Amino acid sequence: MKKIIFAALLTIGCVLSLSAQTKKIQTKAKSAVPAPSIVNGKLVYTKYCMVCHQVDGGGVMGLNPPLSKTEYVLGDQKRLINIILKGFNKEIEIDGDTYANPMPGLGHLSDQQVADVLSFVRNSFGNKASLITPAQVKAVRGDK
Amino acid sequence: MRVKTIILRYFACFLLIGALLSFIYKHTNEITPFKPDTDNAGLKLADGFGANKIADNIGRARHIIVTKDGSIYIKLFRLVNGKGILFLQDNDKDGKYETQLAFGDYAGTGITIKKGYLYASSDKEIFRYKLDDAEKVIDPTKPEKIITGLIAGRQHQTKSIVLDNDDHIYVNIGSPSNSCQEMDRGLESKGKAGCPILDSAGGIWQFKADKLNQTYVDGVKYATGLRNVMGLDWNTQNNTLYVMQHGRDNLSSSWPKLYTDKQSAELPAEVMYMLKKGDNAGWPYTYYDPFLNKKILAPEYGGDGKIEGSKEFIDPIVAFPAHMAPNALLFYTGNMFPERYKNGAFVAFHGSWNRAPEKQAGYFVVFVPFKDGKPTGKWEVFADNFSGQAEIMAPKEAIHRPCGLAQGPDGSLFVTDDVKGAVYRIGYTKK
């Protein structure tokens, strides 16, 4: 039961934070500050990530990990960018569970797309963290 | 005279206690008569059936087997207090089961009983435990290891097991891959030539049920070209192995130029195969399209969604909608259900994830009528609403997901759930 409530809160939280974000973008856009790319990031997420990580970012029990408040999403940004560019296939543990599937590299996405989708993920599903810029992605890609 | 009456009284007393004991003994040795919960445990069932939630929160309950007196063994996907097998009984006969014993220090999926032994699998090994007359494990700490060294990738790692009547055990060895691509699930990544995975996985292996420490060299690759099988059963009507395959994923995320997300959600079919020794079901080279009713060449091997796959591969005998994840198969041989259920197949569909962004499907138990090993009608939903939701967009929304099936000695049907660890018993209640 606790888990269901938690999941429900998470979903509500994510929807709320999403709509909050959209509002923020609009106000920021008005004040002529460069608009963060969260809205575009959502489109990238739906097309390239949702099939595995799901609409609620909750992942799939035992197969694909959740993206809410994980150390990978919120922690080292270089590692996070590399997960998208090169894929990920390690015995990782999140909330006491492990995940069987591998994540393929999505290096075909542009620097802008990667920055957008990670900015979206880092500010959805209960996450609140800084945006990722295309320049950061470019630097990590160049590093190899 | 006095002594005589005392002896007589003692004797009568013994008789009485004896009778009482044998009464209790007899009754603990029979499955509790089926009685549904007032809300049928929240399930929606075929007409005339009821359900009783006999246990809950026991851990990630995978496959299950019922003894001849109605006790149950359940294999756990994750250890609970260091143990991976639970033995449950309903000693007070209130219809609810209590855990009597936890043993086996390995997690896994497969569990079954045959000819006086309990068989159970980790992801790499198969063990067996000798049973006493009441089908209770004699020494839970000392199983015999009958098979070892099986490949367990990170995905499709679980080992489902079933035995035939000739002392063979059949083991699924799932392919640690979606479609044998150079980069698993990657964008437009080609399939590896002559998919090397098939040498040691992606099929069903046959071993001896009673020989210790067997490895690949002792086994027979019974059937190949099967991506991953979780539900399998031995059909005693025609002495043949039947399996349910988990079909491939990610058609549109890997091949966006060939498949839309909607097509990807609906392709390929989840299929049932009847397997003969030496059969090849075609993974990763083909998949089954339930709309074209054809085997189609996989895009990893040059397919475009239309080119037909090779005729050398066998055809499925039942096709279900895509991605529903069949986790258990059971041929019903009991007498409790109406005649049309006899020898038919129950399939537990764990529920999909690979239909996103479309809505998910499955999360139910279906029935397919069979006669002499051949389906005689279309599949139908038998038990639904394990998820507790009208509609599922993401798997996390499902409160319960059906995973294991077993038949009780009275013909009732047991279903496990591996989210919360609920166990359901379904019975026929119409008089």
Tab-separated table of N, CA and C in Angstrom, chain A residues 52-128:
chain	number	residue	atom	x	y	z
A	52	CYS	N	11.160	2.460	-22.530
A	52	CYS	CA	11.781	1.662	-21.456
A	52	CYS	C	11.536	2.259	-20.065
A	53	HIS	N	11.740	3.573	-19.942
A	53	HIS	CA	11.644	4.152	-18.591
A	53	HIS	C	10.215	4.555	-18.219
A	54	GLN	N	9.279	4.460	-19.172
A	54	GLN	CA	7.848	4.652	-18.932
A	54	GLN	C	7.440	6.104	-18.715
A	55	VAL	N	6.148	6.325	-18.865
A	55	VAL	CA	5.573	7.670	-18.852
A	55	VAL	C	5.780	8.346	-17.489
A	56	ASP	N	5.824	7.533	-16.432
A	56	ASP	CA	5.983	8.100	-15.090
A	56	ASP	C	7.432	8.090	-14.625
A	57	GLY	N	8.355	7.719	-15.513
A	57	GLY	CA	9.761	7.636	-15.117
A	57	GLY	C	9.988	6.552	-14.083
A	58	GLY	N	8.997	5.706	-13.895
A	58	GLY	CA	9.066	4.681	-12.844
A	58	GLY	C	9.775	3.422	-13.277
A	59	GLY	N	10.142	3.328	-14.556
A	59	GLY	CA	10.832	2.138	-15.040
A	59	GLY	C	9.949	0.911	-15.000
A	60	VAL	N	10.573	-0.253	-15.086
A	60	VAL	CA	9.859	-1.526	-15.086
A	60	VAL	C	10.554	-2.455	-14.094
A	61	MET	N	9.797	-2.889	-13.122
A	61	MET	CA	10.292	-3.789	-12.087
A	61	MET	C	11.269	-4.842	-12.626
A	62	GLY	N	12.479	-4.824	-12.125
A	62	GLY	CA	13.437	-5.864	-12.487
A	62	GLY	C	14.043	-5.748	-13.874
A	63	LEU	N	13.531	-4.822	-14.710
A	63	LEU	CA	14.029	-4.734	-16.093
A	63	LEU	C	14.709	-3.400	-16.391
A	64	ASN	N	13.955	-2.311	-16.267
A	64	ASN	CA	14.485	-0.984	-16.569
A	64	ASN	C	14.355	-0.105	-15.325
A	65	PRO	N	15.434	0.604	-14.948
A	65	PRO	CA	15.396	1.330	-13.665
A	65	PRO	C	14.550	2.598	-13.719
A	66	PRO	N	14.063	3.052	-12.567
A	66	PRO	CA	13.349	4.326	-12.488
A	66	PRO	C	14.328	5.491	-12.623
A	67	LEU	N	13.802	6.651	-12.954
A	67	LEU	CA	14.643	7.839	-13.111
A	67	LEU	C	14.343	8.884	-12.043
A	68	SER	N	13.614	8.486	-11.014
A	68	SER	CA	13.271	9.463	-9.988
A	68	SER	C	14.283	9.414	-8.853
A	69	LYS	N	14.942	10.554	-8.663
A	69	LYS	CA	15.867	10.744	-7.544
A	69	LYS	C	16.942	9.673	-7.460
A	70	THR	N	17.425	9.191	-8.582
A	70	THR	CA	18.519	8.224	-8.520
A	70	THR	C	19.833	8.991	-8.496
A	71	GLU	N	20.870	8.335	-7.975
A	71	GLU	CA	22.185	8.991	-7.925
A	71	GLU	C	22.711	9.252	-9.335
A	72	TYR	N	22.246	8.442	-10.296
A	72	TYR	CA	22.733	8.625	-11.673
A	72	TYR	C	22.132	9.875	-12.303
A	73	VAL	N	20.873	10.112	-12.026
A	73	VAL	CA	20.203	11.279	-12.602
A	73	VAL	C	20.679	12.549	-11.905
A	74	LEU	N	20.796	12.496	-10.589
A	74	LEU	CA	21.091	13.708	-9.821
A	74	LEU	C	22.587	13.903	-9.574
A	75	GLY	N	23.368	12.841	-9.715
A	75	GLY	CA	24.798	12.924	-9.369
A	75	GLY	C	25.658	13.407	-10.526
A	76	ASP	N	26.874	12.877	-10.586
A	76	ASP	CA	27.899	13.269	-11.552
A	76	ASP	C	27.327	13.470	-12.966
A	77	GLN	N	27.406	14.679	-13.466
A	77	GLN	CA	26.769	15.013	-14.745
A	77	GLN	C	27.483	14.380	-15.933
A	78	LYS	N	28.792	14.237	-15.792
A	78	LYS	CA	29.551	13.629	-16.884
A	78	LYS	C	29.136	12.159	-17.046
A	79	ARG	N	28.994	11.495	-15.912
A	79	ARG	CA	28.549	10.095	-15.962
A	79	ARG	C	27.156	9.994	-16.589
A	80	LEU	N	26.300	10.932	-16.196
A	80	LEU	CA	24.922	10.929	-16.717
A	80	LEU	C	24.912	11.113	-18.236
A	81	ILE	N	25.697	12.083	-18.704
A	81	ILE	CA	25.742	12.340	-20.156
A	81	ILE	C	26.275	11.095	-20.883
A	82	ASN	N	27.266	10.466	-20.279
A	82	ASN	CA	27.842	9.273	-20.896
A	82	ASN	C	26.853	8.098	-20.958
A	83	ILE	N	25.969	8.024	-19.970
A	83	ILE	CA	24.952	6.954	-19.997
A	83	ILE	C	24.118	7.082	-21.268
A	84	ILE	N	23.792	8.317	-21.637
A	84	ILE	CA	22.990	8.518	-22.852
A	84	ILE	C	23.845	8.276	-24.100
A	85	LEU	N	25.044	8.817	-24.115
A	85	LEU	CA	25.868	8.726	-25.323
A	85	LEU	C	26.358	7.302	-25.591
A	86	LYS	N	26.750	6.604	-24.517
A	86	LYS	CA	27.392	5.299	-24.711
A	86	LYS	C	26.546	4.118	-24.265
A	87	GLY	N	25.434	4.402	-23.605
A	87	GLY	CA	24.632	3.302	-23.075
A	87	GLY	C	25.164	2.869	-21.729
A	88	PHE	N	24.538	1.852	-21.165
A	88	PHE	CA	24.841	1.498	-19.781
A	88	PHE	C	24.493	0.031	-19.598
A	89	ASN	N	25.426	-0.734	-19.081
A	89	ASN	CA	25.127	-2.144	-18.842
A	89	ASN	C	25.937	-2.644	-17.651
A	90	LYS	N	25.493	-2.211	-16.486
A	90	LYS	CA	26.181	-2.603	-15.260
A	90	LYS	C	25.149	-3.187	-14.303
A	91	GLU	N	25.657	-3.932	-13.324
A	91	GLU	CA	24.779	-4.494	-12.291
A	91	GLU	C	24.451	-3.384	-11.293
A	92	ILE	N	23.576	-2.428	-11.708
A	92	ILE	CA	23.291	-1.326	-10.786
A	92	ILE	C	22.140	-1.682	-9.854
A	93	GLU	N	22.142	-1.048	-8.686
A	93	GLU	CA	21.088	-1.293	-7.715
A	93	GLU	C	20.440	0.024	-7.350
A	94	ILE	N	19.122	0.101	-7.518
A	94	ILE	CA	18.378	1.302	-7.127
A	94	ILE	C	17.215	0.847	-6.251
A	95	ASP	N	17.096	1.443	-5.090
A	95	ASP	CA	16.043	1.067	-4.133
A	95	ASP	C	16.037	-0.441	-3.874
A	96	GLY	N	17.198	-1.034	-3.790
A	96	GLY	CA	17.288	-2.449	-3.438
A	96	GLY	C	16.934	-3.402	-4.560
A	97	ASP	N	16.673	-2.875	-5.762
A	97	ASP	CA	16.355	-3.777	-6.865
A	97	ASP	C	17.425	-3.644	-7.950
A	98	THR	N	17.608	-4.711	-8.722
A	98	THR	CA	18.529	-4.643	-9.850
A	98	THR	C	17.720	-4.737	-11.134
A	99	TYR	N	18.354	-4.400	-12.250
A	99	TYR	CA	17.623	-4.265	-13.510
A	99	TYR	C	18.326	-5.051	-14.599
A	100	ALA	N	17.569	-5.924	-15.234
A	100	ALA	CA	18.167	-6.922	-16.109
A	100	ALA	C	18.548	-6.378	-17.483
A	101	ASN	N	17.780	-5.442	-18.011
A	101	ASN	CA	18.030	-5.017	-19.386
A	101	ASN	C	19.275	-4.141	-19.489
A	102	PRO	N	19.860	-4.097	-20.697
A	102	PRO	CA	20.921	-3.126	-20.951
A	102	PRO	C	20.299	-1.862	-21.524
A	103	MET	N	20.993	-0.741	-21.373
A	103	MET	CA	20.526	0.461	-22.069
A	103	MET	C	21.451	0.697	-23.252
A	104	PRO	N	20.869	0.778	-24.464
A	104	PRO	CA	21.723	0.999	-25.635
A	104	PRO	C	22.225	2.435	-25.647
A	105	GLY	N	23.382	2.669	-26.251
A	105	GLY	CA	23.867	4.030	-26.421
A	105	GLY	C	22.947	4.794	-27.353
A	106	LEU	N	22.731	6.074	-27.053
A	106	LEU	CA	21.872	6.888	-27.915
A	106	LEU	C	22.702	8.058	-28.455
A	107	GLY	N	23.927	7.736	-28.863
A	107	GLY	CA	24.868	8.740	-29.349
A	107	GLY	C	24.427	9.427	-30.628
A	108	HIS	N	23.401	8.874	-31.270
A	108	HIS	CA	22.890	9.504	-32.487
A	108	HIS	C	22.083	10.758	-32.187
A	109	LEU	N	21.685	10.944	-30.923
A	109	LEU	CA	20.983	12.176	-30.561
A	109	LEU	C	21.985	13.340	-30.620
A	110	SER	N	21.482	14.529	-30.967
A	110	SER	CA	22.373	15.696	-31.048
A	110	SER	C	22.710	16.190	-29.637
A	111	ASP	N	23.734	17.025	-29.542
A	111	ASP	CA	24.103	17.614	-28.242
A	111	ASP	C	22.889	18.311	-27.640
A	112	GLN	N	22.157	19.027	-28.507
A	112	GLN	CA	20.985	19.754	-28.032
A	112	GLN	C	19.933	18.783	-27.480
A	113	GLN	N	19.674	17.705	-28.211
A	113	GLN	CA	18.664	16.729	-27.764
A	113	GLN	C	19.043	16.088	-26.434
A	114	VAL	N	20.310	15.716	-26.307
A	114	VAL	CA	20.765	15.092	-25.065
A	114	VAL	C	20.623	16.073	-23.907
A	115	ALA	N	21.046	17.314	-24.148
A	115	ALA	CA	20.931	18.343	-23.104
A	115	ALA	C	19.459	18.542	-22.732
A	116	ASP	N	18.609	18.610	-23.745
A	116	ASP	CA	17.177	18.815	-23.500
A	116	ASP	C	16.582	17.678	-22.672
A	117	VAL	N	16.851	16.446	-23.099
A	117	VAL	CA	16.204	15.325	-22.431
A	117	VAL	C	16.711	15.189	-20.995
A	118	LEU	N	17.989	15.437	-20.793
A	118	LEU	CA	18.508	15.319	-19.424
A	118	LEU	C	17.997	16.461	-18.547
A	119	SER	N	17.847	17.642	-19.129
A	119	SER	CA	17.264	18.750	-18.363
A	119	SER	C	15.832	18.405	-17.974
A	120	PHE	N	15.115	17.802	-18.904
A	120	PHE	CA	13.740	17.374	-18.610
A	120	PHE	C	13.723	16.337	-17.484
A	121	VAL	N	14.570	15.306	-17.625
A	121	VAL	CA	14.568	14.229	-16.625
A	121	VAL	C	14.971	14.775	-15.255
A	122	ARG	N	15.956	15.655	-15.255
A	122	ARG	CA	16.440	16.182	-13.965
A	122	ARG	C	15.429	17.127	-13.303
A	123	ASN	N	14.356	17.455	-14.038
A	123	ASN	CA	13.322	18.313	-13.450
A	123	ASN	C	11.930	17.713	-13.584
A	124	SER	N	11.879	16.381	-13.623
A	124	SER	CA	10.599	15.666	-13.681
A	124	SER	C	10.669	14.499	-12.705
A	125	PHE	N	9.569	13.772	-12.579
A	125	PHE	CA	9.532	12.543	-11.769
A	125	PHE	C	10.007	12.805	-10.329
A	126	GLY	N	9.777	14.012	-9.837
A	126	GLY	CA	10.189	14.336	-8.469
A	126	GLY	C	11.612	14.859	-8.363
A	127	ASN	N	12.317	14.953	-9.501
A	127	ASN	CA	13.692	15.468	-9.473
A	127	ASN	C	13.712	16.995	-9.552
A	128	LYS	N	14.722	17.582	-8.954
A	128	LYS	CA	14.939	19.026	-9.086
A	128	LYS	C	16.448	19.208	-9.124
